[in-house]
Amino acid sequence: AQSVAQPEDQVNVAEGNPLTVKCTYSVSGNPYLFWYVQYPNRGLQFLLKYITGDNLVKGSYGFEAEFNKSQTSFHLKKPSALVSDSALYFCAVREPSSSGGSYIPTFGRGTSLIVHP
Amino acid sequence: DAGVIQSPRHEVTEMGQEVTLRCKPISGHNSLFWYRQTMMRGLELLIYFNNNVPIDDSGMPEDRFSAKMPNASFSTLKIQPSEPRDSAVYFCASSLSTAHKGETQYFGPGTRLLVL
């Protein structure tokens, strides 16, 4: 069974500082990994995904994430945080259908990122 | 493309009333998901359709909830009778599911439901 964990309910960072939002996963086989962002009163928006290839994935709004197979992690990072990055961030994992997975991703509980001016 | 469209955006109703939420997925997408989001439970998958067929409805809370997808461009989620504990934001999402690619889900803006 696939699962994902976001160990931090909230991350606080000062504007201009680097940010990291953590995500770990568990699947059988190679994972498909996603990050989504949710701004207040909005639906989730896709940020980036890892399917295969380069472990460092670059996405929207200057975000990037690094796939680490040995640590089963897919942490979201940004070199310099903006106040406008304050939002709820969701990590999701899906096991490829070729490994017996369905098309249903499992979402984490979300991490609230607060960037202080 | 207008993205995933949901209606209504807000719904306030009284306990016992029937509520119908609507979703129009992105044209060409073959998978549709209904989610519920609350502070207590986070984001919960209610039901998943592929090619208009319900594939996994294990997340549907109980018989009061039902979902249909009569065609590729429309889906409904119905609650009858509604209860205060059904108050939540309900999201519809669609994707183009293929066997060998990690498809992205596109979420609608959600319907904020309040049952009094």
Coordinates of C-alpha atoms in Angstrom, one line a residue:
Chain A
A1 CA 0.0 0.0 0.0
Q2 CA 1.2 3.5 -0.7
S3 CA 1.4 6.2 1.9
V4 CA 2.9 9.6 2.4
A5 CA 3.8 11.6 5.5
Q6 CA 4.3 15.3 6.0
P7 CA 5.9 15.4 9.4
E8 CA 5.4 19.2 10.0
D9 CA 1.9 20.8 10.3
Q10 CA 3.5 24.2 10.0
V11 CA 6.7 25.7 8.8
N12 CA 7.7 29.3 9.6
V13 CA 10.4 31.1 7.6
A14 CA 11.5 34.7 7.2
E15 CA 11.1 36.3 3.8
G16 CA 14.3 35.9 1.8
N17 CA 15.4 32.8 3.7
P18 CA 15.5 29.3 2.1
L19 CA 12.5 27.1 2.8
T20 CA 12.1 23.3 3.0
V21 CA 8.8 21.4 3.4
K22 CA 9.3 17.8 4.1
C23 CA 7.7 14.7 2.6
T24 CA 8.4 11.0 3.0
Y25 CA 6.7 8.2 1.2
S26 CA 6.2 4.5 1.1
V27 CA 5.4 2.5 -2.0
S28 CA 6.1 -0.8 -3.6
G29 CA 8.3 -0.1 -6.6
N30 CA 9.3 3.3 -8.0
P31 CA 7.0 6.1 -7.0
Y32 CA 5.4 8.9 -8.9
L33 CA 5.6 12.0 -6.5
F34 CA 3.8 15.3 -6.6
W35 CA 3.6 18.6 -4.8
Y36 CA 0.5 20.7 -4.9
V37 CA -0.1 24.1 -3.3
Q38 CA -3.4 25.4 -2.0
Y39 CA -4.0 29.2 -1.5
P40 CA -6.8 30.3 0.8
N41 CA -10.3 29.6 -0.6
R42 CA -8.8 28.0 -3.7
G43 CA -8.4 24.5 -5.1
L44 CA -5.1 22.6 -5.1
Q45 CA -2.7 23.7 -7.8
F46 CA 0.1 21.5 -9.3
L47 CA 3.6 22.6 -8.5
L48 CA 5.9 19.8 -9.7
K49 CA 6.2 16.1 -10.1
Y50 CA 8.9 13.3 -10.2
I51 CA 8.3 10.5 -12.6
T52 CA 11.7 9.3 -13.6
G53 CA 15.1 10.7 -14.5
D54 CA 16.9 13.6 -12.8
N55 CA 16.4 13.5 -9.0
L56 CA 16.1 17.3 -8.8
V57 CA 12.8 18.5 -10.2
K58 CA 12.1 22.1 -10.9
G59 CA 8.6 23.4 -10.8
S60 CA 6.4 26.5 -10.8
Y61 CA 7.2 29.7 -8.8
G62 CA 10.9 28.9 -8.3
F63 CA 10.1 25.7 -6.3
E64 CA 12.1 22.5 -6.6
A65 CA 12.1 19.1 -5.0
E66 CA 14.7 16.4 -4.7
F67 CA 13.9 12.8 -5.0
N68 CA 15.9 10.7 -2.6
K69 CA 15.3 7.0 -3.0
S70 CA 17.4 5.8 -0.1
Q71 CA 15.7 8.1 2.3
T72 CA 12.3 7.7 0.6
S73 CA 11.9 11.5 0.6
F74 CA 10.8 14.2 -1.7
H75 CA 11.3 17.5 0.1
L76 CA 10.1 20.7 -1.4
K77 CA 12.6 23.6 -1.5
K78 CA 13.0 27.2 -2.5
P79 CA 16.2 29.2 -2.2
S80 CA 14.5 32.5 -1.2
A81 CA 11.0 32.5 0.3
L82 CA 8.4 35.2 -0.5
V83 CA 5.5 36.3 1.7
S84 CA 3.2 35.3 -1.3
D85 CA 4.5 31.7 -0.9
S86 CA 2.4 31.4 2.3
A87 CA -0.1 28.6 1.6
L88 CA -0.9 25.0 2.3
Y89 CA 1.4 22.5 0.6
F90 CA 0.5 18.9 -0.1
C91 CA 2.7 16.0 -1.1
A92 CA 1.2 13.1 -3.0
V93 CA 2.5 9.7 -4.1
R94 CA 1.2 7.2 -6.6
E95 CA 2.5 3.7 -7.4
P96 CA 2.8 3.1 -11.1
S97 CA 0.0 0.9 -12.5
S98 CA 2.7 -1.3 -14.0
S99 CA 3.6 -2.2 -10.4
G100 CA 0.0 -3.0 -9.6
G101 CA -1.0 0.5 -8.5
S102 CA -4.2 2.3 -9.3
Y103 CA -4.5 5.8 -10.7
I104 CA -5.4 7.1 -7.3
P105 CA -2.7 9.2 -5.5
T106 CA -2.4 9.3 -1.8
F107 CA -2.1 12.8 -0.4
G108 CA -0.4 13.9 2.8
R109 CA -2.2 16.0 5.4
G110 CA -0.6 19.1 4.2
T111 CA 1.9 21.6 5.7
S112 CA 1.1 25.2 6.3
L113 CA 3.9 27.4 5.2
I114 CA 4.0 30.9 6.7
V115 CA 6.5 33.3 5.4
H116 CA 7.1 36.3 7.7
P117 CA 8.0 39.7 6.2
Chain B
D1 CA -9.5 25.8 -21.4
A2 CA -11.6 27.0 -18.4
G3 CA -10.3 24.3 -16.1
V4 CA -12.4 22.2 -13.9
I5 CA -15.7 23.9 -13.2
Q6 CA -17.7 23.3 -10.0
S7 CA -21.1 24.6 -9.0
P8 CA -22.3 26.0 -6.7
R9 CA -19.3 27.7 -5.1
H10 CA -21.2 28.0 -1.9
E11 CA -24.1 26.1 -0.5
V12 CA -26.0 26.7 2.8
T13 CA -28.7 24.2 3.6
E14 CA -30.6 22.8 6.5
M15 CA -30.2 19.4 8.0
G16 CA -32.2 16.8 6.1
Q17 CA -32.2 18.6 2.8
E18 CA -30.8 17.2 -0.4
V19 CA -27.7 18.7 -1.7
T20 CA -26.3 18.3 -5.3
L21 CA -22.8 19.3 -6.2
R22 CA -21.8 19.5 -9.8
C23 CA -18.5 19.2 -11.7
K24 CA -17.4 19.7 -15.3
P25 CA -14.0 18.2 -15.8
I26 CA -11.4 19.4 -18.3
S27 CA -12.3 18.3 -21.8
G28 CA -10.4 15.2 -22.9
H29 CA -9.6 14.0 -19.3
N30 CA -10.7 10.5 -18.6
S31 CA -10.4 10.4 -14.8
L32 CA -12.5 12.3 -12.3
F33 CA -12.1 12.4 -8.5
W34 CA -14.3 13.8 -5.7
Y35 CA -12.6 14.9 -2.6
R36 CA -13.7 16.4 0.7
Q37 CA -11.6 18.7 2.8
T38 CA -12.1 19.5 6.5
M39 CA -9.8 20.8 9.2
M40 CA -10.1 17.6 11.2
R41 CA -9.7 15.0 8.4
G42 CA -7.7 16.9 5.8
L43 CA -8.2 15.9 2.2
E44 CA -10.2 12.7 1.7
L45 CA -10.9 10.9 -1.5
L46 CA -14.6 10.1 -1.8
I47 CA -14.8 8.4 -5.2
Y48 CA -12.8 7.9 -8.4
F49 CA -14.2 7.5 -11.9
N50 CA -12.3 6.3 -15.0
N51 CA -14.0 6.6 -18.4
N52 CA -17.2 7.5 -16.6
V53 CA -17.2 4.3 -14.6
P54 CA -16.9 4.4 -10.8
I55 CA -13.7 2.5 -10.0
D56 CA -13.2 3.1 -6.3
D57 CA -16.0 4.5 -4.0
S58 CA -14.5 3.1 -0.8
G59 CA -14.2 6.7 0.5
M60 CA -17.9 7.5 0.3
P61 CA -18.9 8.0 3.9
E62 CA -22.3 6.2 3.8
D63 CA -25.4 5.6 1.9
R64 CA -26.4 9.2 2.1
F65 CA -23.7 10.0 -0.4
S66 CA -24.0 9.0 -4.1
A67 CA -22.1 10.1 -7.2
K68 CA -22.8 9.8 -10.9
M69 CA -21.0 10.5 -14.1
P70 CA -23.5 10.2 -16.9
N71 CA -21.0 11.4 -19.5
A72 CA -17.4 12.5 -19.9
S73 CA -18.2 16.1 -19.3
F74 CA -20.4 16.0 -16.2
S75 CA -20.5 14.5 -12.7
T76 CA -22.6 15.0 -9.6
L77 CA -22.2 14.3 -6.0
K78 CA -25.4 14.1 -4.0
I79 CA -26.0 14.0 -0.3
Q80 CA -29.4 13.0 0.9
P81 CA -30.3 13.7 3.6
S82 CA -27.6 16.2 4.6
E83 CA -26.2 16.4 8.1
P84 CA -24.2 19.1 9.9
R85 CA -21.1 16.8 9.9
D86 CA -21.2 16.9 6.1
S87 CA -20.1 20.6 6.2
A88 CA -16.8 20.8 4.3
V89 CA -15.3 21.9 1.1
Y90 CA -15.9 19.5 -1.7
F91 CA -13.4 19.4 -4.6
C92 CA -13.6 17.8 -8.0
A93 CA -10.4 17.0 -9.9
S94 CA -9.7 15.6 -13.3
S95 CA -6.7 14.1 -15.0
L96 CA -5.7 12.2 -18.1
S97 CA -4.7 8.8 -16.8
T98 CA -2.3 6.7 -18.8
A99 CA -0.5 3.6 -17.9
H100 CA 3.0 4.9 -18.0
K101 CA 2.9 8.5 -17.0
G102 CA 2.4 10.3 -13.7
E103 CA -0.7 12.3 -14.5
T104 CA -1.3 15.6 -12.9
Q105 CA -4.6 16.3 -11.2
Y106 CA -6.4 19.5 -12.0
F107 CA -8.6 20.7 -9.2
G108 CA -11.7 22.8 -9.3
P109 CA -12.3 25.8 -7.0
G110 CA -14.4 23.7 -4.7
T111 CA -17.9 23.9 -3.2
R112 CA -18.1 25.2 0.3
L113 CA -21.0 23.4 2.0
L114 CA -22.5 24.4 5.3
V115 CA -25.3 22.3 6.7
L116 CA -27.2 23.9 9.6

